[in-house]
XYZ file of C-alpha atoms in Angstrom:
169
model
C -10.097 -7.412 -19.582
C -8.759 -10.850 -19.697
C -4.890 -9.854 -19.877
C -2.246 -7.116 -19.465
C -0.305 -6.289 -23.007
C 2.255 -4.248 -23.052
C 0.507 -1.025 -23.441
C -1.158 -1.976 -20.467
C 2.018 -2.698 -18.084
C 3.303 0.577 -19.876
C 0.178 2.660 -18.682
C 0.165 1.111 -14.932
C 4.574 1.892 -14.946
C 3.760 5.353 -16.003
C 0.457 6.438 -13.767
C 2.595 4.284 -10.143
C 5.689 7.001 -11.432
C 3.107 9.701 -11.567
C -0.200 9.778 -10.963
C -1.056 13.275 -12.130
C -0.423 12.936 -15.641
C -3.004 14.271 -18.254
C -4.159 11.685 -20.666
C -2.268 13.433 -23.682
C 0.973 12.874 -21.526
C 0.391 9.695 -20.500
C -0.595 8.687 -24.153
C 2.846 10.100 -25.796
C 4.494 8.248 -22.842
C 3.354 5.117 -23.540
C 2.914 5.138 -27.081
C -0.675 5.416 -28.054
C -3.266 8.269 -29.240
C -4.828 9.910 -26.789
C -9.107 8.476 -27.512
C -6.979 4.466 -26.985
C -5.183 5.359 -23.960
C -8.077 7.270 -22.064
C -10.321 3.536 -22.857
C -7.450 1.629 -21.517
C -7.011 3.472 -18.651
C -10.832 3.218 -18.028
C -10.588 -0.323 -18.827
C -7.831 -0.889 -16.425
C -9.614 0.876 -13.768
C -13.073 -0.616 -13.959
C -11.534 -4.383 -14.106
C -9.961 -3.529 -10.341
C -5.919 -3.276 -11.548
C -5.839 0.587 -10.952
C -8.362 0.746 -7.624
C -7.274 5.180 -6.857
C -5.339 8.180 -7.273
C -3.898 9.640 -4.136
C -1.183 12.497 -3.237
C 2.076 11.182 -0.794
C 3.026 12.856 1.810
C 5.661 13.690 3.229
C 4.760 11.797 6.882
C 7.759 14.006 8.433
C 7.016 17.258 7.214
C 3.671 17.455 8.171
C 4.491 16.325 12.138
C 4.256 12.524 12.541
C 7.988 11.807 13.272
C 7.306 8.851 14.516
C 6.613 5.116 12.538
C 5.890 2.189 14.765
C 5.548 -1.278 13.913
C 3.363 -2.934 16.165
C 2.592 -6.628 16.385
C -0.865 -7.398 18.460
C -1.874 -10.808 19.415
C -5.140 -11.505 19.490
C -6.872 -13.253 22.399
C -8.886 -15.500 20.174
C -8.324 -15.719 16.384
C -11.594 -16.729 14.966
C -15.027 -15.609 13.797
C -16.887 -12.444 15.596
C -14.067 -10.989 17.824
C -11.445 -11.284 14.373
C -14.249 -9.193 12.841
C -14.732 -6.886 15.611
C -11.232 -6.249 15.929
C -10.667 -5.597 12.322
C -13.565 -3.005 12.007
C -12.072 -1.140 15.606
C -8.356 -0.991 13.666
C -10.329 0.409 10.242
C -11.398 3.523 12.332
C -8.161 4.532 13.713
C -6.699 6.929 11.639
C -3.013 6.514 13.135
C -3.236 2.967 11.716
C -2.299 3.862 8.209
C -1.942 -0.048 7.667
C -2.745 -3.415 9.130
C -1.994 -7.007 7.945
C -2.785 -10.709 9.236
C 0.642 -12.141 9.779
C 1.546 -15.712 9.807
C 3.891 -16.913 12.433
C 3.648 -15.590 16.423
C 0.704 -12.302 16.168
C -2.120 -11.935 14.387
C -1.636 -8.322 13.005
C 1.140 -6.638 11.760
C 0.582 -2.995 12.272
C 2.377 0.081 10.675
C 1.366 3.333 13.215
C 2.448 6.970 12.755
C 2.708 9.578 15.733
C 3.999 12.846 16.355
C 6.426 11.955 18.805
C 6.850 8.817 21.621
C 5.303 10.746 24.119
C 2.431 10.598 21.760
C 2.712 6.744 20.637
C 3.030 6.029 24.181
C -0.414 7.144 25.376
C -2.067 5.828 21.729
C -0.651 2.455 23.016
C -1.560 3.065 26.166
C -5.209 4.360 25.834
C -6.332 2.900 22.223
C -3.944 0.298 21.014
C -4.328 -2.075 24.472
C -7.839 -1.571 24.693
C -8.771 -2.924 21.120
C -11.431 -5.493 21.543
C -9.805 -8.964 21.596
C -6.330 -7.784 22.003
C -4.148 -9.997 24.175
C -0.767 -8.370 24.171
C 1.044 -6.262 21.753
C 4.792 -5.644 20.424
C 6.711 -2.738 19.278
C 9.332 -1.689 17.185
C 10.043 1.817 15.774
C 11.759 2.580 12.654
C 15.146 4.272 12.964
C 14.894 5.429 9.297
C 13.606 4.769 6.216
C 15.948 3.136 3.540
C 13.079 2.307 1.063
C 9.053 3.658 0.907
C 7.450 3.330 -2.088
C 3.842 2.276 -3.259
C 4.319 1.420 -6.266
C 4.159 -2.419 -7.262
C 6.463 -4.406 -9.504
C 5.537 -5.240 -13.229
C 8.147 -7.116 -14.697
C 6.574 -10.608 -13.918
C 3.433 -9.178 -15.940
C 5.729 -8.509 -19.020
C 4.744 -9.846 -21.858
C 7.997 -10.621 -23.412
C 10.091 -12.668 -21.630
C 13.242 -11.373 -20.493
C 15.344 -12.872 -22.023
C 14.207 -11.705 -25.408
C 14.422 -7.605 -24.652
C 17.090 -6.036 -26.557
C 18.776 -4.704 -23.505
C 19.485 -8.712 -22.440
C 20.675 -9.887 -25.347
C 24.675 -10.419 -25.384
């Protein structure tokens, strides 16, 4: 698959807004017969742009109350103990996601807990005792104003903007 066209971008809008759609729904959606949009979607899957499926929950509803943001510095940022450390942060299912981070820290990551009580003794008893880690940082989230997976596809469009319709004046 060497590029997206816009049956493509249409497919990947439709299955971030909902995953669950059957291929007949999907294909009136977007515009196509059902045999062309089950190949694209196959297509689109096996070149890497659609890598799951996956349910979201509701992080509240189901007990973990409590996001954390939480910075760790690493006591040496090369090679072996990078590596080490990653792997350790990959098994910790609290960790629902880690990234390198550019300025002061070397990860950036997001935690969920039940309550502080319980984030306390995670940082405490896992968090501090990560191979490599030098020191760590928190900050909690007071509420969420935006939480969404789904990616942005409008620099993918085929048709530059200013030639939709809905720009025109």
């Amino acid at each position: 698959m060497q590029s997206l066209d816009k049956f493509d971008l249409a497919i990947l809008h439709e299955l971030q807004t909902d995953g669950r759609l059957t291929n007949a729904e999907l294909a009136s959606r977007v515009g196509l017969s059902a045999a062309p949009c089950w190949r694209r979607v196959r297509a689109l899957e096996d070149a890497g742009y659609i890598t799951g499926y996956r349910a979201e929950i509701n992080r509240e509803k189901i007990g973990l109350g409590v996001l954390a943001f939480v910075r760790l510095d690493a006591e040496r940022n090369a090679g072996d103990a990078l590596r080490t450390m990653e792997k350790a942060i990959q098994a910790i299912p609290e960790i629902v996601a880690c990234h390198y981070i550019s300025g002061s820290g070397t990860f950036e990551l997001q935690v969920v807990c039940t309550d502080l009580n319980h984030f306390s003794h995670f940082a405490r008893q896992t968090l501090i005792n990560l191979p490599n880690v030098k020191d760590l940082h928190t900050s909690f989230s007071l509420g969420e104003v935006k939480s969404r997976s789904a990616l942005p596809l409008a620099h993918l469009d085929p048709v530059p903007q200013n030639a939709h319709p809905s720009t025109k004046r």
